[in-house]
DNA sequence: CCAAAAGTGTTGAAGTTACACCCATGC
DNA sequence: GCATGGGTGTAACTTCAACACTTTTGG
């Protein structure tokens, strides 16, 4: 992140972030609402902006995410580059670009990133050109500015692929949780039901969770044991991966 | 690929191609040797160059590959963007850039692609700033210009990951082949031996190959049946993927 | 007849799916 | 006592890894 002679905006390259969060409502994605410059525009967008010319791509994604939503220190994984020449050409998007960009007609390639966070630990706070930053259930998103819906679909695809070869959840759940939370998370990501007994058996075999020998209180049903992740095993499996989880 | 007012070189974005080929010698990668501008530089590089500002990324990769190596109409899959600010800063690379680029100090982000081809169908022919275009066994590549070695490693990783969820080989083998060719291909990509009987059983179960009821001739050992791919089943599995091939 | 690669089955272990009931709690 | 979700085991089946010998050809 050192500064050099090129510490200025690179008008041709941007970064966009797909941040997934999770709660009982299911899988959510963090969107910003752009400050409106006219009526009838699609103002929901992924947090994203141009990078600096001397800035590493990963650093740029972190910075932009922080500037627009306040979220920082999040592990971001690259999805890829999106560079269709007409990706910014919808009329309502052009109008908006004219209001915020120095060179609104520039052809911009974006490098997209995604991440998973625990919604309760990260409270987004909009700033810069974001009017608000909100969690929206993934299933309710049907249109976004620019080509962001396409980017979201690619992020989901990558997440679904990732979940088959490494554990997922550490970043999405609170430090203490019950197994049905994890169960719901996996079902949300995969978009289909998973057998409860088989799910528990597999998770236990992986050794990524351990019971705290505490129970829930105040629930109107049999209280569940409370678990935490076994960080060692979890990390090891993130690095090694597994071929075959059968989900 | 329509031309517009911006049909000029985009000095900030390039594309690089990792083209894998296969023969009995194992997995190879297509490299160009840059025309030397001084002594002692690393002149082996991936085929790659700047894109045009009105050019789709996928189209740009096709064009650049063709310009440098003569290969055309190859299905290229994106690996991702590589944009470390110092990726072009090795002294020998800088010197070379000064000889070919209008803005040799520009910070360039590259979008990398990879593909698999049948070496016998594609005979590379160097042109432009490529002095030669040659197949090099992947196992023998240890250094490359710029960050190209890193890009090669990422391509290999993606290929090894891909082979676990969909069939591979159609683009790498001739139309007719024997099962041991396919076997060797899988071993080359994965970098480890696979049991012959188990491999054949799995391939047969997938239904991606079918025998032509012809035998090899002129081989000093029991002749093998000759096979071709069943394109329907192959394509279907490329699209659907499988979770679990156990390689 | 020798060298070389082709081709082929079985077995024991592990993993997969599908499925139904009792339990502990709050109200 | 009722509603709610928690928690548990088994059986049938499929998949997996490991392993060795016979066959066909060219020279």
PDB file of N, CA, C and O in Angstrom, chain A residues 18-31 115-117 119 134-141 152 156 159 172 185 188-189:
ATOM      1  N   UNK A  18     -18.961  -8.617  -3.154  1.00  0.00           N
ATOM      2  CA  UNK A  18     -20.187  -9.335  -2.809  1.00  0.00           C
ATOM      3  C   UNK A  18     -19.980  -9.872  -1.392  1.00  0.00           C
ATOM      4  O   UNK A  18     -19.211 -10.801  -1.177  1.00  0.00           O
ATOM      5  N   UNK A  19     -20.651  -9.240  -0.429  1.00  0.00           N
ATOM      6  CA  UNK A  19     -20.491  -9.655   0.960  1.00  0.00           C
ATOM      7  C   UNK A  19     -21.732 -10.426   1.389  1.00  0.00           C
ATOM      8  O   UNK A  19     -22.828  -9.873   1.425  1.00  0.00           O
ATOM      9  N   UNK A  20     -21.528 -11.692   1.709  1.00  0.00           N
ATOM     10  CA  UNK A  20     -22.640 -12.507   2.170  1.00  0.00           C
ATOM     11  C   UNK A  20     -22.700 -12.486   3.687  1.00  0.00           C
ATOM     12  O   UNK A  20     -21.667 -12.564   4.365  1.00  0.00           O
ATOM     13  N   UNK A  21     -23.908 -12.372   4.194  1.00  0.00           N
ATOM     14  CA  UNK A  21     -24.129 -12.492   5.624  1.00  0.00           C
ATOM     15  C   UNK A  21     -25.221 -13.520   5.850  1.00  0.00           C
ATOM     16  O   UNK A  21     -25.913 -13.929   4.918  1.00  0.00           O
ATOM     17  N   UNK A  22     -25.357 -13.932   7.088  1.00  0.00           N
ATOM     18  CA  UNK A  22     -26.331 -14.984   7.362  1.00  0.00           C
ATOM     19  C   UNK A  22     -27.030 -14.714   8.686  1.00  0.00           C
ATOM     20  O   UNK A  22     -26.422 -14.275   9.653  1.00  0.00           O
ATOM     21  N   UNK A  23     -28.317 -14.955   8.712  1.00  0.00           N
ATOM     22  CA  UNK A  23     -29.049 -15.027   9.980  1.00  0.00           C
ATOM     23  C   UNK A  23     -30.233 -15.945   9.756  1.00  0.00           C
ATOM     24  O   UNK A  23     -30.302 -16.632   8.738  1.00  0.00           O
ATOM     25  N   UNK A  24     -31.133 -15.964  10.712  1.00  0.00           N
ATOM     26  CA  UNK A  24     -32.230 -16.922  10.582  1.00  0.00           C
ATOM     27  C   UNK A  24     -33.098 -16.690   9.360  1.00  0.00           C
ATOM     28  O   UNK A  24     -33.815 -17.586   8.941  1.00  0.00           O
ATOM     29  N   UNK A  25     -32.986 -15.502   8.796  1.00  0.00           N
ATOM     30  CA  UNK A  25     -33.769 -15.227   7.600  1.00  0.00           C
ATOM     31  C   UNK A  25     -33.144 -15.855   6.360  1.00  0.00           C
ATOM     32  O   UNK A  25     -33.706 -15.789   5.287  1.00  0.00           O
ATOM     33  N   UNK A  26     -31.935 -16.361   6.509  1.00  0.00           N
ATOM     34  CA  UNK A  26     -31.290 -16.966   5.345  1.00  0.00           C
ATOM     35  C   UNK A  26     -30.078 -16.181   4.888  1.00  0.00           C
ATOM     36  O   UNK A  26     -29.565 -15.324   5.604  1.00  0.00           O
ATOM     37  N   UNK A  27     -29.624 -16.477   3.701  1.00  0.00           N
ATOM     38  CA  UNK A  27     -28.416 -15.863   3.166  1.00  0.00           C
ATOM     39  C   UNK A  27     -28.738 -14.456   2.653  1.00  0.00           C
ATOM     40  O   UNK A  27     -29.693 -14.256   1.921  1.00  0.00           O
ATOM     41  N   UNK A  28     -27.906 -13.508   3.061  1.00  0.00           N
ATOM     42  CA  UNK A  28     -28.142 -12.122   2.669  1.00  0.00           C
ATOM     43  C   UNK A  28     -26.929 -11.590   1.930  1.00  0.00           C
ATOM     44  O   UNK A  28     -25.836 -12.135   2.036  1.00  0.00           O
ATOM     45  N   UNK A  29     -27.131 -10.499   1.226  1.00  0.00           N
ATOM     46  CA  UNK A  29     -26.006  -9.855   0.556  1.00  0.00           C
ATOM     47  C   UNK A  29     -26.054  -8.369   0.889  1.00  0.00           C
ATOM     48  O   UNK A  29     -27.130  -7.784   1.031  1.00  0.00           O
ATOM     49  N   UNK A  30     -24.872  -7.810   1.044  1.00  0.00           N
ATOM     50  CA  UNK A  30     -24.773  -6.403   1.436  1.00  0.00           C
ATOM     51  C   UNK A  30     -24.813  -5.520   0.199  1.00  0.00           C
ATOM     52  O   UNK A  30     -23.945  -5.625  -0.675  1.00  0.00           O
ATOM     53  N   UNK A  31     -25.818  -4.682   0.145  1.00  0.00           N
ATOM     54  CA  UNK A  31     -25.960  -3.779  -1.005  1.00  0.00           C
ATOM     55  C   UNK A  31     -25.921  -2.336  -0.547  1.00  0.00           C
ATOM     56  O   UNK A  31     -26.288  -2.027   0.590  1.00  0.00           O
ATOM     57  N   UNK A 115     -17.032 -12.362   0.014  1.00  0.00           N
ATOM     58  CA  UNK A 115     -16.676 -12.762   1.365  1.00  0.00           C
ATOM     59  C   UNK A 115     -17.922 -13.186   2.121  1.00  0.00           C
ATOM     60  O   UNK A 115     -19.046 -12.968   1.677  1.00  0.00           O
ATOM     61  N   UNK A 116     -17.664 -13.806   3.254  1.00  0.00           N
ATOM     62  CA  UNK A 116     -18.734 -14.257   4.143  1.00  0.00           C
ATOM     63  C   UNK A 116     -18.499 -13.609   5.482  1.00  0.00           C
ATOM     64  O   UNK A 116     -17.390 -13.685   6.013  1.00  0.00           O
ATOM     65  N   UNK A 117     -19.509 -12.968   6.038  1.00  0.00           N
ATOM     66  CA  UNK A 117     -19.318 -12.386   7.360  1.00  0.00           C
ATOM     67  C   UNK A 117     -20.493 -12.710   8.277  1.00  0.00           C
ATOM     68  O   UNK A 117     -21.583 -13.060   7.831  1.00  0.00           O
ATOM     69  N   UNK A 119     -23.191 -11.389  10.294  1.00  0.00           N
ATOM     70  CA  UNK A 119     -23.952 -10.141  10.273  1.00  0.00           C
ATOM     71  C   UNK A 119     -23.952  -9.408  11.604  1.00  0.00           C
ATOM     72  O   UNK A 119     -24.066  -8.195  11.650  1.00  0.00           O
ATOM     73  N   UNK A 134     -27.337  -1.913   3.186  1.00  0.00           N
ATOM     74  CA  UNK A 134     -28.347  -2.784   3.780  1.00  0.00           C
ATOM     75  C   UNK A 134     -28.150  -4.233   3.393  1.00  0.00           C
ATOM     76  O   UNK A 134     -27.652  -4.546   2.319  1.00  0.00           O
ATOM     77  N   UNK A 135     -28.557  -5.104   4.303  1.00  0.00           N
ATOM     78  CA  UNK A 135     -28.571  -6.531   4.003  1.00  0.00           C
ATOM     79  C   UNK A 135     -29.874  -6.871   3.299  1.00  0.00           C
ATOM     80  O   UNK A 135     -30.949  -6.501   3.764  1.00  0.00           O
ATOM     81  N   UNK A 136     -29.771  -7.584   2.217  1.00  0.00           N
ATOM     82  CA  UNK A 136     -30.950  -7.987   1.463  1.00  0.00           C
ATOM     83  C   UNK A 136     -30.871  -9.495   1.250  1.00  0.00           C
ATOM     84  O   UNK A 136     -29.812 -10.014   0.896  1.00  0.00           O
ATOM     85  N   UNK A 137     -31.969 -10.206   1.504  1.00  0.00           N
ATOM     86  CA  UNK A 137     -31.943 -11.657   1.241  1.00  0.00           C
ATOM     87  C   UNK A 137     -31.586 -11.932  -0.216  1.00  0.00           C
ATOM     88  O   UNK A 137     -32.166 -11.324  -1.120  1.00  0.00           O
ATOM     89  N   UNK A 138     -30.650 -12.815  -0.395  1.00  0.00           N
ATOM     90  CA  UNK A 138     -30.189 -13.111  -1.754  1.00  0.00           C
ATOM     91  C   UNK A 138     -31.365 -13.497  -2.648  1.00  0.00           C
ATOM     92  O   UNK A 138     -31.429 -13.122  -3.815  1.00  0.00           O
ATOM     93  N   UNK A 139     -32.298 -14.237  -2.065  1.00  0.00           N
ATOM     94  CA  UNK A 139     -33.403 -14.737  -2.879  1.00  0.00           C
ATOM     95  C   UNK A 139     -34.311 -13.611  -3.380  1.00  0.00           C
ATOM     96  O   UNK A 139     -35.085 -13.808  -4.301  1.00  0.00           O
ATOM     97  N   UNK A 140     -34.211 -12.430  -2.761  1.00  0.00           N
ATOM     98  CA  UNK A 140     -35.091 -11.336  -3.178  1.00  0.00           C
ATOM     99  C   UNK A 140     -34.447 -10.403  -4.185  1.00  0.00           C
ATOM    100  O   UNK A 140     -35.088  -9.481  -4.691  1.00  0.00           O
ATOM    101  N   UNK A 141     -33.164 -10.611  -4.418  1.00  0.00           N
ATOM    102  CA  UNK A 141     -32.476  -9.719  -5.359  1.00  0.00           C
ATOM    103  C   UNK A 141     -32.741 -10.200  -6.770  1.00  0.00           C
ATOM    104  O   UNK A 141     -32.476 -11.359  -7.106  1.00  0.00           O
ATOM    105  N   UNK A 152     -23.135 -11.082  -8.772  1.00  0.00           N
ATOM    106  CA  UNK A 152     -23.703 -11.789  -7.629  1.00  0.00           C
ATOM    107  C   UNK A 152     -23.914 -13.263  -7.946  1.00  0.00           C
ATOM    108  O   UNK A 152     -23.601 -14.149  -7.134  1.00  0.00           O
ATOM    109  N   UNK A 156     -22.246 -16.459  -5.980  1.00  0.00           N
ATOM    110  CA  UNK A 156     -23.023 -17.564  -5.415  1.00  0.00           C
ATOM    111  C   UNK A 156     -22.523 -18.893  -5.951  1.00  0.00           C
ATOM    112  O   UNK A 156     -22.381 -19.860  -5.198  1.00  0.00           O
ATOM    113  N   UNK A 159     -19.344 -19.716  -4.242  1.00  0.00           N
ATOM    114  CA  UNK A 159     -19.587 -20.119  -2.852  1.00  0.00           C
ATOM    115  C   UNK A 159     -20.113 -21.544  -2.779  1.00  0.00           C
ATOM    116  O   UNK A 159     -19.695 -22.345  -1.937  1.00  0.00           O
ATOM    117  N   UNK A 172     -19.417 -16.762   9.248  1.00  0.00           N
ATOM    118  CA  UNK A 172     -20.815 -16.390   9.078  1.00  0.00           C
ATOM    119  C   UNK A 172     -21.613 -16.509  10.365  1.00  0.00           C
ATOM    120  O   UNK A 172     -22.662 -15.905  10.503  1.00  0.00           O
ATOM    121  N   UNK A 185     -27.560 -22.762   7.619  1.00  0.00           N
ATOM    122  CA  UNK A 185     -26.605 -22.051   6.767  1.00  0.00           C
ATOM    123  C   UNK A 185     -26.273 -22.867   5.517  1.00  0.00           C
ATOM    124  O   UNK A 185     -26.311 -22.369   4.392  1.00  0.00           O
ATOM    125  N   UNK A 188     -29.107 -22.860   3.222  1.00  0.00           N
ATOM    126  CA  UNK A 188     -29.276 -21.568   2.537  1.00  0.00           C
ATOM    127  C   UNK A 188     -28.314 -21.439   1.375  1.00  0.00           C
ATOM    128  O   UNK A 188     -28.657 -20.957   0.301  1.00  0.00           O
ATOM    129  N   UNK A 189     -27.079 -21.836   1.615  1.00  0.00           N
ATOM    130  CA  UNK A 189     -26.082 -21.666   0.560  1.00  0.00           C
ATOM    131  C   UNK A 189     -26.378 -22.607  -0.597  1.00  0.00           C
ATOM    132  O   UNK A 189     -26.309 -22.224  -1.758  1.00  0.00           O
TER     133      UNK A 189
END
